[in-house]
Amino acid sequence: MKSFGKIRRIARCFSTTSSCPLRICVVGSGPAGFYTAEKLLKAYQSVEVDIIDRLPTPFGLVRSGVAPDHPETKVVINQFLRVAQNERCSFFGNVSLGSSVTLLELRNMYNAVVLAYGAESDRSLGIPKEELAGIYAAREFVWWYNGHPDCRSLAPDLKSSDTAVILGQGNVALDVARILLRQIEELARTDIASHALAALEESSIRKVYLVGRRGPVQAACTAKELREILGIKDLGVYIKAADLVTTPADEIEMKNSRIRRRVHELLSKAVTPGCAPVAGQRELHFVFFRKPDMFLESDDKSGHAGGIRLEKTALKGVGDDESVRQVAVGTGEYEDISCGLALKSIGYKSVAVDGLPFDTYKGIVPNDRGRVLADASCGHVQHDIGLYVCGWLKRGPTGIIGTNLHCAEETISCISDDINRGALASGSTKPGREGLRQVLDSRNTRVVPFDGWGKIDCEERRRGSLKNKPREKLATWEELLEVACR
Amino acid sequence: MFFSRFCKLGVHAIRNLEKSATLTARTSYAPKAHNKYLGSLRNELFCSTTAQANSEQKTEEKEKINVIFCDKDGEETHIKVPVGMSMLEAAHENDIELEGACEGSLACSTCHVIVMDVDQYNKLSEPTDEENDMLDLAFGLSETSRLGCQIIAKPELDGIRLAIPAATRNFAVDGFKPKPH
Ligand SMILES: Cc1cc2nc3c(=O)[nH]c(=O)nc-3n(C[C@H](O)[C@H](O)[C@H](O)COP(=O)(O)OP(=O)(O)OC[C@H]3O[C@@H](n4cnc5c(N)ncnc54)[C@H](O)[C@@H]3O)c2cc1C
């Protein structure tokens, strides 16, 4: 892709020759949405950007995903704030694509629409008894402790058992494990939702199992998150010594990936010496080479999970020598772990909206570097002009906040190409935000503008200061809307 | 105005909370008006005519070092950076497009730079585990990669050249390998 400098130079030529403003709607105010808005506003003086979000609060997973004990990660919000303050940018909170306004309507009102509405659903394991109570998607649990209004009443049972099993070993799994195991006094100083803090205070969970299909070389977490959880005070860490032994194929994987090497090294050094658990101490068990086979129902609480059956696995190399990939295959040997809480952290998945091409298998919008591909079933690839994607909806649910910056640059280079060849200009000026406002008014949608979020922000900080927390999140729809519309 | 106050309060709260964060106050340096051209002009002047430079200028220059940023297109920007200032701050004060999502608190890798000269790289103190953890996630990582927020100007680094990696090229062409999260 071309660099930004170039885009900007082209942009200047463009803005002097064009008289009518180009109106672009960005759907979703997470990192992908905000980076897209920022780069568009910077590149084109004649562009107006409206960002809509289904929540009254902006910033997507930076608010509702990033762990409460990671305040420094949330500092990026300052940068997004500066974008929202740009006079050519407007925020429409509490406006949901699909229910408040349709995709077709947005496309008629704007020269271009960039979809950046993330991934708000989950992959399922597809194993028996997955519907038992006490089994949650990590996404729901994270939303719950981060005060997302959709999970305010999740009320996970943390009291009837001392064991939680987390399926998956990625960073989200580690976040969730850390929240369950970390000292409550430390959590109390964060912006964790108060209902979650109260429940965690009374939690009887002492043991957390992190289960992965493959070995420590293939664990999907990063060194930073791993280092952090291993550093929790008074925590016993358990890994079977045999699991840490590497094969020649593992050595190749580690040679090719610095991150895999460093993660393996951390895990190797992490094991608590002496092996026998100390009474009362919290325990973290890394369980490698196991895949979920079925959930087991509790004997004393019908309809509730009481454990999980895991199948032992072995790694098998696929692909050629150069890029060998090791996959887990079942061995037919099983093992049960009893637990009262199970959290599935096996991946997020995006949701489709009406009128949008969607790849249900990958859970993303089919796209070519950010240009949405119109139905490809007819055999030839065709771009849907004026419709773009960015972020998790475009690439799938991987990558850190910064990844979305590069992702946005890629999408914008496509938009720039289309602008420069005149594909987005229409004969007449598009109605943009005025049109959107009219449609939302006619439907009695309570739009939360950016200063409505300002009121929420202010109130949350005020309540937080009373409790020595950076903020006390408003976690119900009623409260959020009430404060925003004061 | 309304919001910048919130925003400042926010950072303040975060700073208090995380004592480990190595945030450096940007206000400690008076904003300078070095633009790209002025910067490079001055630099040439300084390099070729040090002997003749008058003493007043000398003391002023003593506390600053020359730094050259090469952007994604290979275009160079020469700037002067006061000793003690991080390369992230220096880039921002000089309108160089280097991202800094976490504002220097070692929680992201967006200010990744590549030190172009191995000898210069070797003059830097070893990266900490925490910096290495972040570098793990940087695009286009190289043997001499560092985070801009962790390179602090010191006299020995005079003339250091830093490349801003063309992350987008890696992303689009070289086959992007998603990092877990
Ligand atoms: C639990 C967790 C922890 C993480 N921790 C870190 C971390 O510590 N550091 C890091 O760098 N990265 C972290 N990440 C990754 C990072 O959060 C993502 O890379 C990033 O948020 C993805 O950006 P996005 O804009 O694509 O999606 P999102 O951030 O999910 O934003 C999507 C937005 O769209 C809105 N939306 C959804 N549906 C609609 C609709 N129909 N209409 C209108 N709006 C809609 C949502 O409300 C949301 O605001 C974490 C991710 C998770 C899940």
Coordinates of C-alpha atoms in Angstrom, one line a residue, chain A:
Chain A
M1 CA 0.0 0.0 0.0
K2 CA 1.1 3.6 -0.5
S3 CA 2.2 5.6 2.4
F4 CA 0.3 8.2 4.2
G5 CA 2.4 11.0 3.0
K6 CA 1.4 10.2 -0.5
I7 CA -2.3 9.8 0.3
R8 CA -2.1 13.2 1.9
R9 CA -0.5 14.8 -1.1
I10 CA -3.1 13.4 -3.4
A11 CA -5.7 14.4 -1.0
R12 CA -4.8 18.0 -1.1
C13 CA -5.1 18.1 -4.9
F14 CA -8.4 16.4 -4.6
S15 CA -9.9 18.8 -2.0
T16 CA -9.0 21.8 -4.1
T17 CA -10.8 20.5 -7.2
S18 CA -13.9 19.2 -5.4
S19 CA -16.5 21.4 -4.0
C20 CA -19.0 19.2 -2.3
P21 CA -17.9 17.5 0.9
L22 CA -17.5 13.7 1.0
R23 CA -19.6 12.2 3.7
I24 CA -18.4 9.0 5.3
C25 CA -20.1 6.9 8.0
V26 CA -18.1 4.7 10.2
V27 CA -20.1 2.0 12.1
G28 CA -18.5 1.1 15.4
S29 CA -16.3 3.3 17.7
G30 CA -13.7 0.8 18.7
P31 CA -10.0 1.2 17.7
A32 CA -10.8 0.2 14.1
G33 CA -13.5 2.9 13.8
F34 CA -11.5 5.6 15.5
Y35 CA -8.3 4.9 13.6
T36 CA -10.2 5.0 10.4
A37 CA -11.9 8.3 11.3
E38 CA -8.6 9.8 12.4
K39 CA -6.7 8.9 9.2
L40 CA -9.6 9.9 6.9
L41 CA -9.9 13.3 8.6
K42 CA -6.2 13.9 8.4
A43 CA -5.9 12.8 4.8
Y44 CA -8.9 14.8 3.4
Q45 CA -9.8 18.3 4.3
S46 CA -13.2 17.9 2.5
V47 CA -14.3 14.7 4.3
E48 CA -16.9 14.6 7.1
V49 CA -16.9 11.5 9.3
D50 CA -19.8 10.4 11.4
I51 CA -19.2 7.5 13.8
I52 CA -22.2 5.5 15.0
D53 CA -22.2 3.0 17.9
R54 CA -24.9 0.9 19.3
L55 CA -23.8 1.8 22.9
P56 CA -24.1 5.2 24.5
T57 CA -20.4 4.9 25.2
P58 CA -17.5 5.0 22.7
F59 CA -14.2 3.1 22.3
G60 CA -15.5 -0.5 21.9
L61 CA -13.3 -3.2 23.5
V62 CA -10.9 -0.6 24.9
R63 CA -13.7 0.1 27.4
S64 CA -15.4 -3.3 27.5
G65 CA -12.6 -5.8 26.7
V66 CA -9.2 -4.5 27.9
A67 CA -8.8 -5.7 31.5
P68 CA -9.5 -3.2 34.3
D69 CA -6.0 -3.8 35.7
H70 CA -4.5 -2.6 32.4
P71 CA -5.1 1.2 32.7
E72 CA -2.0 2.1 30.6
T73 CA -3.5 0.2 27.6
K74 CA -6.5 2.4 27.8
V75 CA -4.4 5.6 27.4
V76 CA -5.1 5.3 23.7
I77 CA -8.5 6.8 24.5
N78 CA -6.8 10.2 24.7
Q79 CA -5.9 9.9 21.0
F80 CA -9.5 8.9 20.1
L81 CA -10.8 11.9 22.1
R82 CA -8.9 14.3 20.0
V83 CA -10.4 12.7 16.9
A84 CA -13.9 13.1 18.3
Q85 CA -13.2 16.7 19.0
N86 CA -12.5 17.4 15.3
E87 CA -15.3 19.6 14.0
R88 CA -15.7 17.4 11.0
C89 CA -16.4 14.4 13.1
S90 CA -19.7 13.5 14.9
F91 CA -20.5 10.7 17.2
F92 CA -24.0 9.1 17.3
G93 CA -24.2 6.9 20.3
N94 CA -27.1 4.5 21.1
V95 CA -27.5 4.0 17.3
S96 CA -27.4 0.4 16.2
L97 CA -26.9 -0.7 12.6
G98 CA -29.6 -3.1 11.8
S99 CA -32.2 -1.9 14.3
S100 CA -32.0 2.0 14.5
V101 CA -30.9 2.3 10.9
T102 CA -30.4 -0.1 8.0
L103 CA -27.3 -0.6 5.9
L104 CA -29.2 0.4 2.8
E105 CA -30.3 3.7 4.5
L106 CA -26.7 4.5 5.5
R107 CA -25.4 3.8 2.0
N108 CA -28.0 6.1 0.5
M109 CA -27.1 8.9 3.0
Y110 CA -23.3 8.7 2.8
N111 CA -20.7 8.6 0.0
A112 CA -19.1 5.7 1.8
V113 CA -19.7 3.4 4.7
V114 CA -16.9 1.8 6.7
L115 CA -18.1 -1.1 8.9
A116 CA -16.0 -1.5 12.0
Y117 CA -18.5 -3.1 14.4
G118 CA -16.2 -5.8 15.8
A119 CA -17.1 -9.3 16.8
E120 CA -19.8 -9.6 19.3
S121 CA -20.6 -13.3 19.3
D122 CA -18.7 -16.5 20.0
R123 CA -17.4 -19.6 18.5
S124 CA -19.0 -22.7 20.0
L125 CA -17.2 -25.9 20.9
G126 CA -20.0 -28.0 19.5
I127 CA -19.7 -30.6 22.3
P128 CA -22.5 -32.3 24.3
K129 CA -24.1 -30.4 27.3
E130 CA -22.6 -27.0 26.2
E131 CA -25.9 -25.4 27.3
L132 CA -25.6 -26.3 31.0
A133 CA -25.7 -23.4 33.5
G134 CA -22.4 -22.3 34.7
I135 CA -20.8 -22.4 31.2
Y136 CA -20.1 -19.0 29.7
A137 CA -18.3 -17.5 26.8
A138 CA -15.3 -15.6 28.0
R139 CA -16.7 -12.6 26.1
E140 CA -19.8 -12.5 28.3
F141 CA -17.7 -12.8 31.5
V142 CA -15.4 -10.0 30.3
W143 CA -18.3 -7.8 29.5
W144 CA -19.7 -8.6 32.9
Y145 CA -16.6 -7.5 34.8
N146 CA -16.1 -4.5 32.5
G147 CA -19.6 -3.2 33.0
H148 CA -21.0 -3.7 29.5
P149 CA -24.8 -3.1 29.9
D150 CA -25.7 -6.3 27.9
C151 CA -24.1 -8.5 30.6
R152 CA -25.1 -6.6 33.7
S153 CA -27.2 -9.4 34.9
L154 CA -25.0 -12.4 34.0
A155 CA -24.5 -13.2 37.7
P156 CA -22.0 -16.1 37.2
D157 CA -22.0 -18.4 40.2
L158 CA -18.6 -18.1 41.9
K159 CA -19.6 -19.6 45.2
S160 CA -20.7 -23.1 44.8
S161 CA -17.3 -24.5 43.7
D162 CA -13.6 -23.8 44.2
T163 CA -12.6 -24.6 40.6
A164 CA -13.0 -22.8 37.3
V165 CA -11.9 -24.3 34.0
I166 CA -11.0 -22.0 31.2
L167 CA -10.9 -23.5 27.7
G168 CA -8.3 -21.7 25.7
Q169 CA -4.9 -20.3 26.5
G170 CA -4.9 -17.0 24.6
N171 CA -4.6 -13.6 26.1
V172 CA -8.3 -13.3 26.8
A173 CA -8.2 -16.6 28.7
L174 CA -5.2 -15.2 30.7
D175 CA -7.1 -12.0 31.4
V176 CA -10.1 -13.9 32.7
A177 CA -7.9 -16.2 34.8
R178 CA -6.1 -13.2 36.3
I179 CA -9.3 -11.5 37.3
L180 CA -10.4 -14.7 39.0
L181 CA -7.1 -15.2 40.9
R182 CA -5.9 -11.7 41.6
Q183 CA -6.0 -10.2 45.1
I184 CA -9.2 -8.4 45.6
E185 CA -7.6 -5.3 47.1
E186 CA -5.7 -4.8 43.9
L187 CA -8.8 -5.1 41.8
A188 CA -10.7 -2.7 44.0
R189 CA -8.4 0.1 42.8
T190 CA -9.3 -0.4 39.2
D191 CA -12.3 0.5 37.1
I192 CA -13.8 -3.0 37.4
A193 CA -17.6 -2.9 37.6
S194 CA -18.8 -2.8 41.1
H195 CA -21.2 -5.7 40.7
A196 CA -18.3 -7.9 39.6
L197 CA -16.0 -6.7 42.4
A198 CA -18.7 -7.6 44.9
A199 CA -19.1 -11.1 43.4
L200 CA -15.4 -11.6 43.2
E201 CA -15.0 -10.6 46.9
E202 CA -17.2 -13.5 47.8
S203 CA -15.8 -15.9 45.3
S204 CA -14.7 -19.3 46.5
I205 CA -12.7 -20.0 43.3
R206 CA -9.2 -20.9 44.3
K207 CA -8.1 -23.2 41.5
V208 CA -8.1 -22.2 37.8
Y209 CA -7.3 -24.7 35.0
L210 CA -6.2 -23.2 31.7
V211 CA -6.8 -25.9 29.0
G212 CA -5.1 -26.0 25.6
R213 CA -5.3 -28.5 22.8
R214 CA -1.6 -28.2 22.1
G215 CA 1.6 -27.7 24.0
P216 CA 3.4 -24.9 25.7
V217 CA 5.2 -24.0 22.4
Q218 CA 1.8 -23.4 20.7
A219 CA 0.1 -21.5 23.5
A220 CA -1.6 -18.5 22.0
C221 CA -0.8 -16.0 24.6
T222 CA 1.8 -13.3 24.6
A223 CA 4.8 -13.0 27.0
K224 CA 3.4 -9.8 28.5
E225 CA 0.1 -11.3 29.7
L226 CA 1.9 -14.5 30.8
R227 CA 4.5 -12.7 32.8
E228 CA 1.7 -10.7 34.5
I229 CA -0.3 -13.7 35.6
L230 CA 2.8 -15.6 36.7
G231 CA 3.6 -12.6 38.9
I232 CA 0.4 -12.7 41.0
K233 CA 1.2 -12.8 44.7
D234 CA 0.9 -16.1 46.5
L235 CA -0.1 -18.1 43.5
G236 CA 1.0 -21.7 42.9
V237 CA 1.7 -22.4 39.2
Y238 CA 1.5 -26.0 38.0
I239 CA 2.7 -27.5 34.7
K240 CA 3.5 -31.1 34.1
A241 CA 7.2 -31.4 33.6
A242 CA 6.7 -33.8 30.7
D243 CA 4.6 -31.3 28.9
L244 CA 7.5 -28.9 28.8
V245 CA 9.8 -31.3 26.9
T246 CA 10.1 -30.1 23.3
T247 CA 10.2 -32.1 20.1
P248 CA 12.3 -31.3 17.0
A249 CA 9.2 -29.9 15.4
D250 CA 8.6 -27.6 18.5
E251 CA 12.2 -26.4 18.1
I252 CA 11.6 -25.4 14.6
E253 CA 8.5 -23.5 15.6
M254 CA 10.4 -21.7 18.3
K255 CA 13.3 -20.9 16.0
N256 CA 10.8 -19.3 13.6
S257 CA 8.9 -17.3 16.2
R258 CA 10.5 -15.1 18.9
I259 CA 7.2 -14.9 20.7
R260 CA 6.8 -18.6 20.9
R261 CA 10.3 -19.0 22.2
R262 CA 9.9 -16.4 24.9
V263 CA 6.5 -17.8 26.0
H264 CA 8.0 -21.2 26.3
E265 CA 10.9 -19.9 28.3
L266 CA 8.6 -18.1 30.7
L267 CA 6.4 -21.2 31.2
S268 CA 9.5 -23.4 31.8
K269 CA 10.7 -21.1 34.5
A270 CA 7.2 -20.6 36.0
V271 CA 6.6 -23.9 37.8
T272 CA 6.3 -23.6 41.5
P273 CA 9.0 -25.8 43.1
G274 CA 8.0 -28.5 45.5
C275 CA 4.9 -29.4 43.5
A276 CA 2.6 -30.1 46.4
P277 CA 0.0 -27.3 46.7
V278 CA 0.1 -25.3 49.9
A279 CA -3.2 -25.2 51.8
G280 CA -5.2 -22.0 51.1
Q281 CA -2.9 -20.9 48.3
R282 CA -4.5 -20.1 45.0
E283 CA -3.5 -22.4 42.2
L284 CA -3.1 -21.9 38.4
H285 CA -2.8 -25.1 36.4
F286 CA -1.8 -25.1 32.8
V287 CA -3.3 -28.2 31.2
F288 CA -1.7 -28.9 27.8
F289 CA -2.5 -31.5 25.2
R290 CA -6.2 -31.8 26.1
K291 CA -9.3 -31.1 24.1
P292 CA -12.8 -30.7 25.4
D293 CA -15.0 -33.7 24.8
M294 CA -18.2 -33.0 26.8
F295 CA -19.4 -31.1 29.7
L296 CA -20.6 -33.1 32.7
E297 CA -23.7 -32.3 34.7
S298 CA -23.4 -31.7 38.4
D299 CA -24.8 -34.5 40.6
D300 CA -26.3 -32.2 43.2
K301 CA -27.5 -29.3 41.0
S302 CA -29.4 -30.5 38.0
G303 CA -29.0 -28.4 34.8
H304 CA -25.7 -27.1 36.2
A305 CA -22.2 -27.9 35.0
G306 CA -20.2 -30.1 37.4
G307 CA -17.2 -30.8 35.3
I308 CA -15.7 -31.4 31.9
R309 CA -14.3 -34.4 30.1
L310 CA -11.1 -33.8 28.2
E311 CA -9.5 -36.0 25.6
K312 CA -5.8 -36.3 25.6
T313 CA -4.2 -35.2 22.3
A314 CA -0.9 -35.7 20.5
L315 CA 0.6 -33.3 18.0
K316 CA 0.8 -34.2 14.3
G317 CA 2.8 -32.2 11.8
V318 CA 1.0 -31.0 8.6
G319 CA 2.4 -29.1 5.7
D320 CA 5.9 -29.3 4.3
D321 CA 9.2 -29.2 6.1
E322 CA 9.6 -25.4 5.8
S323 CA 6.2 -24.4 7.2
V324 CA 5.3 -27.3 9.3
R325 CA 2.2 -26.7 11.4
Q326 CA 1.4 -29.0 14.3
V327 CA -2.2 -29.9 14.9
A328 CA -3.8 -31.7 17.9
V329 CA -5.4 -35.1 17.3
G330 CA -7.3 -37.1 19.9
T331 CA -5.8 -40.2 21.4
G332 CA -8.9 -41.8 22.7
E333 CA -7.8 -41.4 26.3
Y334 CA -10.0 -39.3 28.6
E335 CA -9.7 -37.4 31.8
D336 CA -12.3 -35.5 33.9
I337 CA -11.9 -32.3 35.8
S338 CA -14.7 -31.2 38.1
C339 CA -15.6 -27.5 38.2
G340 CA -18.5 -25.3 38.9
L341 CA -17.6 -22.6 36.4
A342 CA -16.4 -23.1 32.8
L343 CA -15.4 -20.3 30.5
K344 CA -15.0 -20.8 26.8
S345 CA -12.2 -18.7 25.4
I346 CA -11.9 -20.1 22.0
G347 CA -12.6 -17.1 19.9
Y348 CA -15.0 -14.3 19.1
K349 CA -17.1 -14.2 16.0
S350 CA -18.7 -11.3 14.2
V351 CA -22.5 -11.0 13.6
A352 CA -24.0 -10.4 10.2
V353 CA -26.4 -7.6 9.4
D354 CA -29.1 -7.5 6.7
G355 CA -27.9 -6.7 3.2
L356 CA -24.3 -7.4 4.0
P357 CA -22.3 -10.2 2.4
F358 CA -21.1 -12.5 5.2
D359 CA -18.7 -15.4 5.5
T360 CA -20.4 -17.5 8.2
Y361 CA -17.6 -20.0 8.4
K362 CA -14.9 -17.4 9.1
G363 CA -17.3 -15.1 10.9
I364 CA -16.1 -12.0 8.9
V365 CA -17.2 -9.9 6.0
P366 CA -15.6 -11.1 2.8
N367 CA -13.2 -8.4 1.7
D368 CA -10.3 -7.5 -0.4
R369 CA -7.9 -5.4 1.7
G370 CA -10.9 -3.7 3.2
R371 CA -13.2 -3.4 0.1
V372 CA -16.3 -5.5 0.7
L373 CA -16.7 -8.2 -1.9
A374 CA -20.2 -8.4 -3.4
D375 CA -21.6 -11.9 -3.5
A376 CA -18.7 -13.9 -5.0
S377 CA -20.8 -16.9 -5.8
C378 CA -21.3 -15.9 -9.4
G379 CA -17.7 -16.8 -10.0
H380 CA -16.0 -13.5 -10.4
V381 CA -14.8 -11.2 -7.6
Q382 CA -16.7 -7.9 -7.5
H383 CA -16.2 -5.0 -5.2
D384 CA -19.2 -3.4 -3.6
I385 CA -18.2 0.2 -4.3
G386 CA -18.5 2.5 -1.3
L387 CA -18.6 -0.2 1.3
Y388 CA -15.6 -1.1 3.4
V389 CA -14.6 -3.0 6.5
C390 CA -12.0 -2.6 9.1
G391 CA -10.9 -4.2 12.4
W392 CA -12.1 -7.5 13.8
L393 CA -15.0 -7.6 11.4
K394 CA -12.5 -7.5 8.5
R395 CA -9.7 -9.7 9.8
G396 CA -11.3 -11.9 12.4
P397 CA -10.9 -11.5 16.2
T398 CA -7.1 -11.3 16.5
G399 CA -4.6 -8.6 17.0
I400 CA -3.9 -5.9 19.5
I401 CA -5.2 -2.4 19.5
G402 CA -2.2 -1.2 17.3
T403 CA -3.0 -3.9 14.7
N404 CA -6.2 -2.0 13.9
L405 CA -4.1 1.0 13.0
H406 CA -2.4 -0.8 10.2
C407 CA -5.7 -2.4 9.3
A408 CA -7.3 1.1 9.0
E409 CA -4.4 2.3 6.8
E410 CA -5.0 -0.6 4.5
T411 CA -8.7 0.0 4.2
I412 CA -8.1 3.8 3.7
S413 CA -5.7 3.2 0.9
C414 CA -8.7 1.4 -0.9
I415 CA -11.0 4.3 -0.1
S416 CA -8.4 6.8 -1.4
D417 CA -8.1 4.9 -4.6
D418 CA -11.8 5.0 -5.0
I419 CA -12.0 8.7 -4.2
N420 CA -9.2 9.5 -6.6
R421 CA -10.9 7.7 -9.5
G422 CA -14.1 9.5 -8.7
A423 CA -16.0 6.4 -7.7
L424 CA -17.4 7.8 -4.5
A425 CA -18.5 11.2 -5.7
S426 CA -22.2 11.4 -6.5
G427 CA -23.8 14.0 -8.7
S428 CA -25.5 15.7 -5.7
T429 CA -24.3 16.2 -2.2
K430 CA -25.3 13.3 0.1
P431 CA -27.4 14.2 3.1
G432 CA -25.0 12.7 5.6
R433 CA -25.5 13.6 9.3
E434 CA -28.6 15.7 8.6
G435 CA -30.3 12.9 6.8
L436 CA -29.3 10.5 9.6
R437 CA -30.6 12.8 12.2
Q438 CA -34.0 13.0 10.5
V439 CA -34.3 9.2 10.2
L440 CA -33.4 8.7 13.8
D441 CA -35.7 11.5 14.9
S442 CA -38.6 10.0 13.0
R443 CA -38.0 6.7 14.9
N444 CA -37.6 8.4 18.3
T445 CA -34.1 7.0 18.7
R446 CA -32.4 8.6 21.8
V447 CA -29.2 9.6 20.1
V448 CA -26.3 10.1 22.6
P449 CA -23.9 12.7 21.1
F450 CA -20.3 12.9 22.2
D451 CA -21.1 15.4 24.9
G452 CA -23.7 12.9 26.2
W453 CA -20.8 10.5 26.7
G454 CA -19.0 13.4 28.3
K455 CA -21.7 13.4 31.0
I456 CA -21.4 9.7 31.5
D457 CA -17.6 10.0 31.8
C458 CA -17.9 12.8 34.3
E459 CA -20.4 11.0 36.4
E460 CA -18.4 7.8 36.3
R461 CA -15.3 9.6 37.5
R462 CA -17.2 11.3 40.2
R463 CA -18.6 8.1 41.5
G464 CA -15.2 6.5 41.2
S465 CA -13.5 9.2 43.2
L466 CA -15.7 8.4 46.1
K467 CA -14.4 4.8 46.1
N468 CA -10.8 5.5 45.3
K469 CA -11.3 4.0 41.8
P470 CA -10.5 5.8 38.5
R471 CA -14.1 5.4 37.6
E472 CA -17.2 3.6 38.6
K473 CA -18.8 2.4 35.4
L474 CA -22.5 2.9 34.8
A475 CA -23.5 -0.6 33.8
T476 CA -27.2 -0.5 32.9
W477 CA -28.9 0.9 29.8
E478 CA -31.3 2.9 31.9
E479 CA -28.5 4.6 33.9
L480 CA -26.4 5.2 30.9
L481 CA -29.2 6.8 28.9
E482 CA -30.5 8.8 31.9
V483 CA -27.1 10.4 32.6
A484 CA -26.3 10.9 29.0
C485 CA -29.5 12.8 28.3
R486 CA -29.6 14.9 31.5

